[in-house]
Coordinates of C-alpha atoms in Angstrom, one line a residue:
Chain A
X291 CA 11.0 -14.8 25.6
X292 CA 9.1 -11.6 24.8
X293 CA 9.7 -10.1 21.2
X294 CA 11.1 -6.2 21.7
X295 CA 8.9 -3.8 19.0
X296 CA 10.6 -1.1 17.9
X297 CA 9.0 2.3 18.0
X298 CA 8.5 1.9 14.4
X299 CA 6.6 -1.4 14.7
X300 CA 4.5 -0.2 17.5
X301 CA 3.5 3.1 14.9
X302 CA 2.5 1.1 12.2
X303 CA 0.5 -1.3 14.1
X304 CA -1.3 1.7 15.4
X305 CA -1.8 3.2 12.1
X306 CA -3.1 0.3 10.6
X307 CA -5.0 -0.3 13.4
X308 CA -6.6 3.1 13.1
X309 CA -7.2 2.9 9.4
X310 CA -8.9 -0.5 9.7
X311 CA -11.4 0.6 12.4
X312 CA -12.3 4.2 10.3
X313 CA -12.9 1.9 7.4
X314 CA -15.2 -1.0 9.2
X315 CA -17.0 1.6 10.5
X316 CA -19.4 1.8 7.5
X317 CA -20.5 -1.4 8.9
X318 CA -22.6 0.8 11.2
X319 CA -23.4 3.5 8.4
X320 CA -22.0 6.1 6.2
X321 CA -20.0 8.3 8.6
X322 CA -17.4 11.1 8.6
X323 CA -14.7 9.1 10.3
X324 CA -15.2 5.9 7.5
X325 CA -15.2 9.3 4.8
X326 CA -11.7 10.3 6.2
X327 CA -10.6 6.6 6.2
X328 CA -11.2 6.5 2.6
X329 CA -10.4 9.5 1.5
X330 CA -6.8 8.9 3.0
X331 CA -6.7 5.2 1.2
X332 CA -7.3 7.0 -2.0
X333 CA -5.1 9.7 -1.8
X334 CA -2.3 7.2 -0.8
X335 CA -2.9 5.1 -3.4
X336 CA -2.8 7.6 -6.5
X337 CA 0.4 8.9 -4.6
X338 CA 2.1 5.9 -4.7
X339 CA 1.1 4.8 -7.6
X340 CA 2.3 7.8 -9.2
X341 CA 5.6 7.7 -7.4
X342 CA 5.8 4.2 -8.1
X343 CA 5.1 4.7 -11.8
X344 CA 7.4 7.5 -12.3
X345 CA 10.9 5.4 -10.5
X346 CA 9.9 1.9 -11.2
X347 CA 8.7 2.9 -15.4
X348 CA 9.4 6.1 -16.5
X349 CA 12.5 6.9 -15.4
X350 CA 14.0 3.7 -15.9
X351 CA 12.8 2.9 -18.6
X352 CA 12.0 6.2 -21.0
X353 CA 13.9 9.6 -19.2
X354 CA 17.4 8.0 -17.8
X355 CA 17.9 5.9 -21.3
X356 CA 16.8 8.8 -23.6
X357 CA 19.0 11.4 -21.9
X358 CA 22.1 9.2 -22.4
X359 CA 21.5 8.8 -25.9
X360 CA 20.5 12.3 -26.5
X361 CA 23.5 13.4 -24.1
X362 CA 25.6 10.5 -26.4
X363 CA 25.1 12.9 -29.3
X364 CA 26.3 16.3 -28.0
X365 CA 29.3 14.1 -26.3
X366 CA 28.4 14.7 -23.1
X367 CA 30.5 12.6 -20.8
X368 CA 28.5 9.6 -19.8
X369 CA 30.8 7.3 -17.2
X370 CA 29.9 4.0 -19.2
X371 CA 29.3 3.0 -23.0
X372 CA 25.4 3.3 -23.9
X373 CA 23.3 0.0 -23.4
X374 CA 21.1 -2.1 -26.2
X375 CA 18.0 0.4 -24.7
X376 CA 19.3 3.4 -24.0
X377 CA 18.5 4.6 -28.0
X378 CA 16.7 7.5 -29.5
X379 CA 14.2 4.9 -30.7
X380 CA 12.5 5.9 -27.4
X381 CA 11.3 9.1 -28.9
X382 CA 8.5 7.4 -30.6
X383 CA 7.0 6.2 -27.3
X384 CA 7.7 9.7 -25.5
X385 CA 5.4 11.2 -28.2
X386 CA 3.1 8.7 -28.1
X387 CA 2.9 9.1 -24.4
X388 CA 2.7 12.9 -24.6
X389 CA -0.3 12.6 -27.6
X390 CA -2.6 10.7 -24.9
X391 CA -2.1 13.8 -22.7
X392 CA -3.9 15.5 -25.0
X393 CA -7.2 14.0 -23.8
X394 CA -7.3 16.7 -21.1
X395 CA -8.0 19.9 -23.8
X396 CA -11.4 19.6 -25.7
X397 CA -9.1 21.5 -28.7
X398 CA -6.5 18.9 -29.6
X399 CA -7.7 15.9 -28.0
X400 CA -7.9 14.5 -31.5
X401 CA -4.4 14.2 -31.3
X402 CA -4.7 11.4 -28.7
X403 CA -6.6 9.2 -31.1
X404 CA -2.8 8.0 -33.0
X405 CA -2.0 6.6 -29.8
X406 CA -5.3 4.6 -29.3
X407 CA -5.2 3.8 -33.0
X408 CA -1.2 2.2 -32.4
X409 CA -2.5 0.2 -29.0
X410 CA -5.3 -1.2 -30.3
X411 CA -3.6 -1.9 -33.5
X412 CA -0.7 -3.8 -32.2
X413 CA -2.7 -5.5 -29.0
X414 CA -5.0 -6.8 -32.0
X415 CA -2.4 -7.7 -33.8
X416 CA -0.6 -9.7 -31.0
X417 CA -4.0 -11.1 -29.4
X418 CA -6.0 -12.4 -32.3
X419 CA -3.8 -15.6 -33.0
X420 CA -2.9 -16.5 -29.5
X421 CA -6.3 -16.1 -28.0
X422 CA -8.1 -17.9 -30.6
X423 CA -5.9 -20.8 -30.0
X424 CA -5.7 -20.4 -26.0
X425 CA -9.3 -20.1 -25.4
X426 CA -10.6 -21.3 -28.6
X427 CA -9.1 -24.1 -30.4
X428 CA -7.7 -25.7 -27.0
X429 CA -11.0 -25.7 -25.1
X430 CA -12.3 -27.6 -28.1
X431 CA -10.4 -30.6 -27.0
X432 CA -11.7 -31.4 -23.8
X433 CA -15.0 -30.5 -24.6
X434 CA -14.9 -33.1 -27.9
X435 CA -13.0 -36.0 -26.5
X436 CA -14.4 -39.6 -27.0
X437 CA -17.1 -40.8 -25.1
X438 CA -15.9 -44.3 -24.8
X439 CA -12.8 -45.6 -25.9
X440 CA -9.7 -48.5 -24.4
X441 CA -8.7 -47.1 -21.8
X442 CA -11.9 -45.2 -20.5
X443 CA -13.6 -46.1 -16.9
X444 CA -17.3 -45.3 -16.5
X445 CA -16.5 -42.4 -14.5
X446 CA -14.9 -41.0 -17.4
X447 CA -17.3 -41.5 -19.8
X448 CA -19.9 -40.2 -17.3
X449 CA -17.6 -36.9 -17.2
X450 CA -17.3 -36.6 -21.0
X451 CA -21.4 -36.7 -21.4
X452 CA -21.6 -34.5 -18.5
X453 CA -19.7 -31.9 -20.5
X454 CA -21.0 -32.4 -23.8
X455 CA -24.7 -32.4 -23.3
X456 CA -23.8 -29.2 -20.6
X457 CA -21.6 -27.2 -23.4
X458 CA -24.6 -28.6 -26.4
X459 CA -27.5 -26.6 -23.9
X460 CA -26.0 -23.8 -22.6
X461 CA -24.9 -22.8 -26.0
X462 CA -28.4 -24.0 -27.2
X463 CA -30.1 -21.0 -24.7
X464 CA -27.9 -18.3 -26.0
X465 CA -29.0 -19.6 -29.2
X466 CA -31.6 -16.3 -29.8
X467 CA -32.2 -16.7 -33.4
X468 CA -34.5 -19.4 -32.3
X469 CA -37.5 -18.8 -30.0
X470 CA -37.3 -20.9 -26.9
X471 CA -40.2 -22.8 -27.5
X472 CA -41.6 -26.5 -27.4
X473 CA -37.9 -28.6 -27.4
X474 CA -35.8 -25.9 -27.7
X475 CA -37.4 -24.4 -24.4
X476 CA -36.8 -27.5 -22.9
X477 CA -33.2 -27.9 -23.6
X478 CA -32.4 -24.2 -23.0
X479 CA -33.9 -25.2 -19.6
X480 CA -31.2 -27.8 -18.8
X481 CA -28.8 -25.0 -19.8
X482 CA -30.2 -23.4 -17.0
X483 CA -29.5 -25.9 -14.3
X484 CA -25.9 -26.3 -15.6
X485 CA -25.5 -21.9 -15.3
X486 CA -27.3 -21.7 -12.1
X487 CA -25.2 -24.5 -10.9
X488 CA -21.5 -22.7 -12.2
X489 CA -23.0 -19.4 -10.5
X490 CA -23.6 -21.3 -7.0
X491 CA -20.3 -22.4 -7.2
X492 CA -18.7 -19.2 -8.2
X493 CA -21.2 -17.4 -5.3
X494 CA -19.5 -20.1 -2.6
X495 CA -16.2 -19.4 -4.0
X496 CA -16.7 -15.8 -3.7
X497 CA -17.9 -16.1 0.0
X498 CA -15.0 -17.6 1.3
X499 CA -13.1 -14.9 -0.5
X500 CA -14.7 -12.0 1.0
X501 CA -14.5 -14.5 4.7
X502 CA -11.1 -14.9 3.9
X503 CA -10.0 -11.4 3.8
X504 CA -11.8 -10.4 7.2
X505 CA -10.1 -13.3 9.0
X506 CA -6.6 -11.6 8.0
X507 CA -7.9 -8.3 8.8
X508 CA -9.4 -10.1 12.5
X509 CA -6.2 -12.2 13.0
X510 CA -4.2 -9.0 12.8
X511 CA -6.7 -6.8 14.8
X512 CA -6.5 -9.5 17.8
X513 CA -2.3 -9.5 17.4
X514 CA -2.6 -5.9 17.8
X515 CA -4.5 -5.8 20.8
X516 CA -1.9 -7.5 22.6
X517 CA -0.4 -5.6 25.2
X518 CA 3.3 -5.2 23.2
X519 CA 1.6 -3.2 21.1
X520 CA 0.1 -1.2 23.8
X521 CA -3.5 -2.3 23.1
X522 CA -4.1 -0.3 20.2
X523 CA -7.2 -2.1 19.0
X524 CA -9.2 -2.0 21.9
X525 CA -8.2 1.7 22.7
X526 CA -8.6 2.5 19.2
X527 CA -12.0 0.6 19.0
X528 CA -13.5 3.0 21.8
X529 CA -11.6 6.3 20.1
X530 CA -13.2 5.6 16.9
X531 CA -16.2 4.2 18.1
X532 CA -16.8 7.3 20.5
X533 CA -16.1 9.7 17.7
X534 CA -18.8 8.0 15.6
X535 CA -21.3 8.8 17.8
X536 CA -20.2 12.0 19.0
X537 CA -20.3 13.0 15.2
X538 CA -24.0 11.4 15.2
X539 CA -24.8 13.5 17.9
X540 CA -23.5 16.6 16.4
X541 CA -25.5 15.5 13.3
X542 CA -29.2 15.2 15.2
X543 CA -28.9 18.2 17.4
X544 CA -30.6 20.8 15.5
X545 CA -29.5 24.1 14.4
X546 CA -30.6 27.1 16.1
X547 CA -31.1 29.1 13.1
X548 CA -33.1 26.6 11.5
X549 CA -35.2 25.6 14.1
X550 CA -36.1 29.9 14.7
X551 CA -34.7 30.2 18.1
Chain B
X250 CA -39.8 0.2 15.0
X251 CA -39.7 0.8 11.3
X252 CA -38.6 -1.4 8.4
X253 CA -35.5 0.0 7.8
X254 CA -34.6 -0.2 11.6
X255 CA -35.5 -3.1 11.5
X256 CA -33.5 -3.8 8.7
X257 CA -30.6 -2.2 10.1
X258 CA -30.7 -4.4 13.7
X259 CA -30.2 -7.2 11.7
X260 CA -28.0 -6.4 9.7
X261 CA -25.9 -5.2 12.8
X262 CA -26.8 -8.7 14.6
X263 CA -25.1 -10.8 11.4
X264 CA -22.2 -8.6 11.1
X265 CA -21.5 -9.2 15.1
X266 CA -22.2 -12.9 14.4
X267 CA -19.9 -12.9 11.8
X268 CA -17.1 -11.0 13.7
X269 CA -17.2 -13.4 16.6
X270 CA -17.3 -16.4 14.7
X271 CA -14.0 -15.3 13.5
X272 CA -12.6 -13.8 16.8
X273 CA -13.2 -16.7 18.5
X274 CA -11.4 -19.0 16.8
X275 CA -8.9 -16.9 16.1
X276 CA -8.1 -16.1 19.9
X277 CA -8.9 -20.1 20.7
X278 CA -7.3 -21.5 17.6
X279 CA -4.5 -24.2 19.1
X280 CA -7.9 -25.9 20.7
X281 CA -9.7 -26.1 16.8
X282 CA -8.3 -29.5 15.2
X283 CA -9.0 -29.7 11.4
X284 CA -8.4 -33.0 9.2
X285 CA -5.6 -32.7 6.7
X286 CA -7.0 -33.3 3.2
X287 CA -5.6 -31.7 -0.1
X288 CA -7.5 -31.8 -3.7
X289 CA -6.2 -33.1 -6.5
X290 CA -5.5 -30.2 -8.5
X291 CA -3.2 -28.9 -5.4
X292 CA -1.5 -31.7 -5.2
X293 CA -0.4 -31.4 -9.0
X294 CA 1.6 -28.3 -8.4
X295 CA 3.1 -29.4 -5.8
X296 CA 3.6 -33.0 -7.7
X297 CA 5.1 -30.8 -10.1
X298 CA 8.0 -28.5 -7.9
X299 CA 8.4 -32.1 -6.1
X300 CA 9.7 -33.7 -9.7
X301 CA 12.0 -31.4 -10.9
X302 CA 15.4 -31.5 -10.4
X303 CA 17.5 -29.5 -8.0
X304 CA 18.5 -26.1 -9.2
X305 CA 15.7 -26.4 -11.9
X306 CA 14.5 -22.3 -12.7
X307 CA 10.9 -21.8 -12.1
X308 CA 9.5 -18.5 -12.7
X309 CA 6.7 -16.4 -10.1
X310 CA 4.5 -13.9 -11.6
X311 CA 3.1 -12.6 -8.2
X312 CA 0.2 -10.3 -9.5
X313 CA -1.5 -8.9 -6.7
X314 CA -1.4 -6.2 -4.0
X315 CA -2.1 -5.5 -0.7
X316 CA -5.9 -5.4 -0.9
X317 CA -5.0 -9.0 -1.8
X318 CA -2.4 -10.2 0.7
X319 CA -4.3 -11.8 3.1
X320 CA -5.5 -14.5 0.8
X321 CA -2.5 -14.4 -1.6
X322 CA 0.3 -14.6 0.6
X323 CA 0.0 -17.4 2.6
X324 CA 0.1 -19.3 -1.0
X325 CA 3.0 -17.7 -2.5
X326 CA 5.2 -18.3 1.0
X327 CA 4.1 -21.8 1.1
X328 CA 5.5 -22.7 -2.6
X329 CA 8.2 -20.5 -1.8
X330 CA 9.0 -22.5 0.8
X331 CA 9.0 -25.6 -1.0
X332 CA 11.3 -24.2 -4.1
X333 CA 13.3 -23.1 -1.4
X334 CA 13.5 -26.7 -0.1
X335 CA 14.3 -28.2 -3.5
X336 CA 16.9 -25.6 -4.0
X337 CA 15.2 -24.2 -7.4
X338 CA 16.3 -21.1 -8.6
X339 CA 13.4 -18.9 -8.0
X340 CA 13.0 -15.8 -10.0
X341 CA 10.1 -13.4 -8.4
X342 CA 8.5 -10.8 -11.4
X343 CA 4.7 -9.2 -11.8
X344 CA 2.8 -8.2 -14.9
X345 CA 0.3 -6.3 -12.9
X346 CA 0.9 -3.0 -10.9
X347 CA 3.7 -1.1 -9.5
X348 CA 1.8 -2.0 -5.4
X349 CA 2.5 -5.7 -6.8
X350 CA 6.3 -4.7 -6.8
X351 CA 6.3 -4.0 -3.4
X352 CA 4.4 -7.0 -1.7
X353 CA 6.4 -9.1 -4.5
X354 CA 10.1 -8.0 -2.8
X355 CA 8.7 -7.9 0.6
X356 CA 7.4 -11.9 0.5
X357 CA 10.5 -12.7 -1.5
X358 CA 13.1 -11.4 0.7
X359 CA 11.4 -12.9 4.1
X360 CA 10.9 -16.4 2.5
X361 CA 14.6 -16.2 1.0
X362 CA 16.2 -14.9 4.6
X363 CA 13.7 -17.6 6.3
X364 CA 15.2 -20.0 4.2
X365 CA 19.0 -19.1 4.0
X366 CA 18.7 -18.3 0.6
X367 CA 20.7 -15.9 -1.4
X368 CA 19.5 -12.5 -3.5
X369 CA 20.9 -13.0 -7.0
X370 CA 22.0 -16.8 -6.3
X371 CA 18.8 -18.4 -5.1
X372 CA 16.2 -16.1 -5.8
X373 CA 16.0 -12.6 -8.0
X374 CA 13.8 -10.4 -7.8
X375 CA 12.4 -8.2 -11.1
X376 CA 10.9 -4.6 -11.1
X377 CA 7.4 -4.0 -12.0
X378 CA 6.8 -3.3 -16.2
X379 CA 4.1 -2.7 -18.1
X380 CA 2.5 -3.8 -21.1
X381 CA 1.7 -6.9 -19.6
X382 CA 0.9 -8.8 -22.7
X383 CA 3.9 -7.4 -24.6
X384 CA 6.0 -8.3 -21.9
X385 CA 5.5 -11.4 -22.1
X386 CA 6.0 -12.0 -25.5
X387 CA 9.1 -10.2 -25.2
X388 CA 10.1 -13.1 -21.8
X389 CA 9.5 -15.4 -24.3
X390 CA 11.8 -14.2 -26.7
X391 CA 15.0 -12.8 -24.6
X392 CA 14.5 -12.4 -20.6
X393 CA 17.3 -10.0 -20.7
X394 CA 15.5 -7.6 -22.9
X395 CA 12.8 -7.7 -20.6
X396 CA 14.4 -7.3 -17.5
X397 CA 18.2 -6.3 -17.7
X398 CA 18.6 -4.7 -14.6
X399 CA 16.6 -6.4 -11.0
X400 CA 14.6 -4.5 -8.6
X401 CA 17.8 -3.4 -7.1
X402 CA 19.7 -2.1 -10.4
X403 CA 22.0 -4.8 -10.5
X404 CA 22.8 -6.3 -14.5
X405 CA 20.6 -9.6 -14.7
X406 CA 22.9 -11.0 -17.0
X407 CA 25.9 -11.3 -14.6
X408 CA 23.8 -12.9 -11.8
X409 CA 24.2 -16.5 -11.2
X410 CA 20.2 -17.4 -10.7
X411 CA 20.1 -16.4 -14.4
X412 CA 23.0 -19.1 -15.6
X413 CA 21.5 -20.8 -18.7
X414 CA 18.3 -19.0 -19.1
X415 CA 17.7 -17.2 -21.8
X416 CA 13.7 -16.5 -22.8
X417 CA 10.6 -18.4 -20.5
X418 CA 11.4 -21.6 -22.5
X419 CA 13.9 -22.6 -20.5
X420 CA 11.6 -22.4 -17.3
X421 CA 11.1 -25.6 -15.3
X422 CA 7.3 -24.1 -14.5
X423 CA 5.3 -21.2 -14.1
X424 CA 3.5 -20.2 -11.3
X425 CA 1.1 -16.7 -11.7
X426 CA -0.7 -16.3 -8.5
X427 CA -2.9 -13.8 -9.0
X428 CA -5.9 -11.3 -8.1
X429 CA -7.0 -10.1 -11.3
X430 CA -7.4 -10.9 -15.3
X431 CA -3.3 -11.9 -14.9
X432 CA -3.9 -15.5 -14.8
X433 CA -5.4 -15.2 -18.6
X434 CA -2.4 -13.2 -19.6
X435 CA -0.6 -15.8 -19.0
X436 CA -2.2 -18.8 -20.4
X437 CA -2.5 -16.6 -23.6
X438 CA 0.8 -15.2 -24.0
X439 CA 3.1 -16.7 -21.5
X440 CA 2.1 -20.6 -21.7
X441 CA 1.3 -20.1 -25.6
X442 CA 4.4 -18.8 -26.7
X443 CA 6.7 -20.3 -23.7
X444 CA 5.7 -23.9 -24.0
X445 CA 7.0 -24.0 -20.1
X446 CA 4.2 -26.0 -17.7
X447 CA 1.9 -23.6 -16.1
X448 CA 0.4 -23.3 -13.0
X449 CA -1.9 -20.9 -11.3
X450 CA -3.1 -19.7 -8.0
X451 CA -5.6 -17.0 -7.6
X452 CA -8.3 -15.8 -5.5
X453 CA -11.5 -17.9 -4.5
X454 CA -13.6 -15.9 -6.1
X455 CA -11.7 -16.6 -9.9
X456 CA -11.4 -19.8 -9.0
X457 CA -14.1 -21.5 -11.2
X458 CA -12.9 -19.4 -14.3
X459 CA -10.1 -21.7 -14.6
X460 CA -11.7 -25.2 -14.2
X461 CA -11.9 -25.4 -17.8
X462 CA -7.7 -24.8 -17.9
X463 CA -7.4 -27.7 -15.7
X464 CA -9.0 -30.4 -18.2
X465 CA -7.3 -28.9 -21.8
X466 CA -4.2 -29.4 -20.0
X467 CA -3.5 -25.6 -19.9
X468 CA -2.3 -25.3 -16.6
X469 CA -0.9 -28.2 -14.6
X470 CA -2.8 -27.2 -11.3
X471 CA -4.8 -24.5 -9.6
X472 CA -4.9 -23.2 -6.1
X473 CA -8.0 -21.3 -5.6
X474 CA -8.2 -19.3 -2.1
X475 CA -6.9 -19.4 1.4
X476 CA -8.4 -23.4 1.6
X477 CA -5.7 -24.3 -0.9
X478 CA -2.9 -22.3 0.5
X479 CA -3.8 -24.4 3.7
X480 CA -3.9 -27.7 1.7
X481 CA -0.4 -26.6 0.4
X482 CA 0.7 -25.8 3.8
X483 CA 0.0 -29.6 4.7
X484 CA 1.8 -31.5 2.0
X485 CA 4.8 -29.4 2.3
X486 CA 4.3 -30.3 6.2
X487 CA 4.9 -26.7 7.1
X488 CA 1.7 -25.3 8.9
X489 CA 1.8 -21.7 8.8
X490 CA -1.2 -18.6 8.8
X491 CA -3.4 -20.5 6.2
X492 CA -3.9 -23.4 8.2
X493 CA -4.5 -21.1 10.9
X494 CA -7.1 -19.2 8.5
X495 CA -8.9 -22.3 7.8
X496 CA -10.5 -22.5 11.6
X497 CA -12.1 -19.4 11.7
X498 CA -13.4 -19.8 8.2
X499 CA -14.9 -23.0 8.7
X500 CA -16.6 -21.9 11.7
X501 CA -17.9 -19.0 9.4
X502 CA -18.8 -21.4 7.1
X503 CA -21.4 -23.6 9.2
X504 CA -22.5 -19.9 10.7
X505 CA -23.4 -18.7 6.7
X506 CA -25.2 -22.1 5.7
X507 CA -27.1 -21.7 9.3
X508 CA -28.3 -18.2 8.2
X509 CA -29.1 -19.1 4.7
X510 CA -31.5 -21.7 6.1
X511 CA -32.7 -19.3 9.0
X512 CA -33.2 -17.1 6.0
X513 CA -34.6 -19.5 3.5
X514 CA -37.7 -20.4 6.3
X515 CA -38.1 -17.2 7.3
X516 CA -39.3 -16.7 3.7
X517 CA -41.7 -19.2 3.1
X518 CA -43.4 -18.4 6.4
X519 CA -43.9 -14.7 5.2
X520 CA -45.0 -16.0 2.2
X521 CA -47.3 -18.1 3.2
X522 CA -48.7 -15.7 6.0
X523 CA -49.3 -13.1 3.0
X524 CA -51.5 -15.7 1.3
X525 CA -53.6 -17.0 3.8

């Protein structure tokens, strides 16, 4: 059975469509269509964002609380009993808030300065202790376990030395108070092989990332040049793809003024 | 022809290469047969959802946006899938930015109506807040504090999803699949002050950051890409888009390693031709 599109479904697809194809077409070169493309990502995305900030943060969270408790004072009528966060403690954020506004005028941007000193402050506060042990005191373990022991195959120990001579040598060519020279030079050498060996990995990894997201782009792009969706892609290919070089064209022909006809 | 159009041509020839090594298998893709295999640290999270007991809370950080999706997705429907399946009470939240909010209700409520599975019973689904290290301190200390109302407005503390919970301690596991720096966030604040198991998925290129995790014990697995969205797609014997994924990506793959060594001779010749 054929799936029905709405009218709705058939726009998107179209829209999406079009966006995609404005965007990939920096793979040719910097163009006015890709510029529109991303000019209309950005904008949509700092509107959103914003819109999304304001109803999903702000006023949840700081304007609809504070005006019941502020409202709770001058007995305004408020349909339901206050909650445990609807309190005029939330003044102390609003000013906060307001002081790193103050970053936009050159004259009292000072002010902003007691709301970076409270964030960094309290993040510090909160971070020191459970970082240190996170990434600290709990990577020490596996990098220190035995290196035989009951219990232990040779695989394991293999894996144990692996990481302790690894660890030992790439901390060994960070190591700068020392020149790298005779031993040290050849140890900070190793630590080398083990880096360039992490970074091949993480280049791989990071390959089939990048592979990964134009396959869903593709996927999509061949579903929407089906012909329930009225072959957008392929007629939105050639739009796009004509514009491009209609705009090139534009670009090469010279201007009579210029060229003193 | 001059350098840079030279340049340019190939440039143009790879990225044509590239776009029908992945059209191609897309369009032919029920022909492409790929073995089944699964890595270890996959098969721990799923291990894990597979040992806990039904109606056991488990909590979803899903930290990423649409730029994301197309990798991201495909693993957060696949464990939602086998939650679902367990009948685990799934609660959906994200730490990272207000666009997460949106794909996080969007993948929730498909895989819950996909599933049969009930808003506010099953599944629930939290509003984006920020402060993401202070809020999840504050989960670990009282979850209504955090989030008293859902995406929708309703009161968390009246819905039955929430029966018995009271802070991320009580969590069965942890899942933060993310894009970004939230996967940190949550081995420092969430795992350290919730004590609940941990387990991550993020995208291939973070995936090496959080080897080390693996082996202090940290996190109790990690799904790194679309290749382990596909490998959860097989143990939960539900084949879905990242399986489909896989077959153009593979066929990418062998086209890559082909033009690295294309690449790689094609620099020793000029090399050598400069010094003779």
């Amino acid at each position: 059975m054929t799936e029905t599109l709405t009218t709705t479904q058939i726009f998107e697809a179209w829209l999406a469509v079009g966006c995609t194809l404005m965007i990939y077409s920096f793979l040719y070169k910097d163009n006015p269509i890709f510029k529109l493309g991303e000019y209309i990502y950005v904008g949509l995305t700092a509107g959103w964002g914003l819109c999304s900030a304001w109803f999903m943060v702000v006023w949840p969270d700081l304007v609809h609380p504070l005006s019941r408790a502020i409202g709770n004072i001058f007995g305004a009528k408020l349909g339901k009993p206050l909650e445990p966060n609807e309190t005029l403690w939330l003044v102390i954020p609003l000013i906060l808030g307001i002081l790193m506004l103050t970053r936009f005028s050159q004259k009292i941007g000072w002010l902003s300065r007691y709301t970076f000193a409270f964030i960094v402050g309290s993040v510090s506060g909160m971070s020191i202790p459970l970082m240190v042990s996170a990434d600290l005191f709990k990577q020490m373990v596996p990098t220190l376990q035995p290196l035989w022991g009951e219990g232990m195959n040779a695989f394991q120990t293999f894996n144990a030395v692996l990481i302790l001579v690894g660890v030992v040598k790439v901390l060994i060519y960070f190591f700068f108070s020392v020149e790298h020279k005779g031993i040290v030079k050849g140890i900070a050498r190793i630590g080398i092989f083990y880096m360039m060996i992490a970074f091949g990995a993480a280049f791989g990894y990071t390959v089939m990332a990048r592979e990964s997201l134009a396959i869903g782009r593709i996927t999509r792009l061949v579903e929407w040049a089906k012909p329930k969706y009225y072959y957008a892609t392929i007629i939105l290919f050639f739009v796009v793809a004509i514009l491009v070089a209609l705009l090139e064209i534009l670009k090469k022909k010279p201007n009579p003024s210029e060229s003193g006809e | 022809m001059t350098k840079e159009q030279k340049f340019n041509v190939t440039r143009w020839i790879i990225f044509g290469l590239v776009a029908l090594a992945i059209a191609i298998p897309v369009i032919i893709k029920e022909h492409i047969i790929l073995p089944d295999t699964s890595s270890k640290v996959v098969k721990s999270i799923y291990d894990k959802i597979e040992s806990l007991p039904e109606n056991s809370p488990i909590i979803m950080s899903i930290d990423f946006d649409p730029s994301s999706d197309e990798e991201l997705r495909p693993m957060v429907v696949a464990l939602l899938r086998h939650a679902f399946r367990k009948n685990l009470r799934v609660i959906g939240m994200t730490i990272w930015d207000p666009a997460a909010g949106g794909t996080l209700a969007d993948i929730f409520t498909k895989a819950g109506q996909e599933s049969g599975k009930k808003e506010g019973v099953d599944y629930a689904i939290m509003p984006f807040k920020p402060g993401q290290s202070a809020m999840l301190l504050l989960l670990s200390q009282d979850i209504y504090a955090a989030y008293p109302k859902d995406y929708k407005n309703n009161d968390t503390n009246k819905m039955p999803v929430f029966k018995d919970i009271k802070s991320l301690k009580d969590m069965k596991l942890a899942m933060c699949i993310s894009a970004g720096q939230a996967v940190d966030v949550w081995i420092i604040y969430g795992k350290e002050k919730g004590k609940m198991p941990l387990g991550a998925g993020c995208t291939a290129v973070m995936a090496t950051d959080y080897y080390p995790f693996l082996q202090s014990g940290q996190l109790v697995g990690l799904m790194g890409g679309l290749s382990a969205a596909a490998q959860y797609e097989t143990l939960i014997k539900h084949k879905g888009t990242a399986t489909d994924s896989m077959k153009p990506q593979t066929v990418v793959h062998a086209l890559i390693i082909i033009l690295i060594i294309i690449g790689n001779i094609l620099y020793f010749v000029n090399r050598n031709k400069k010094t003779a």
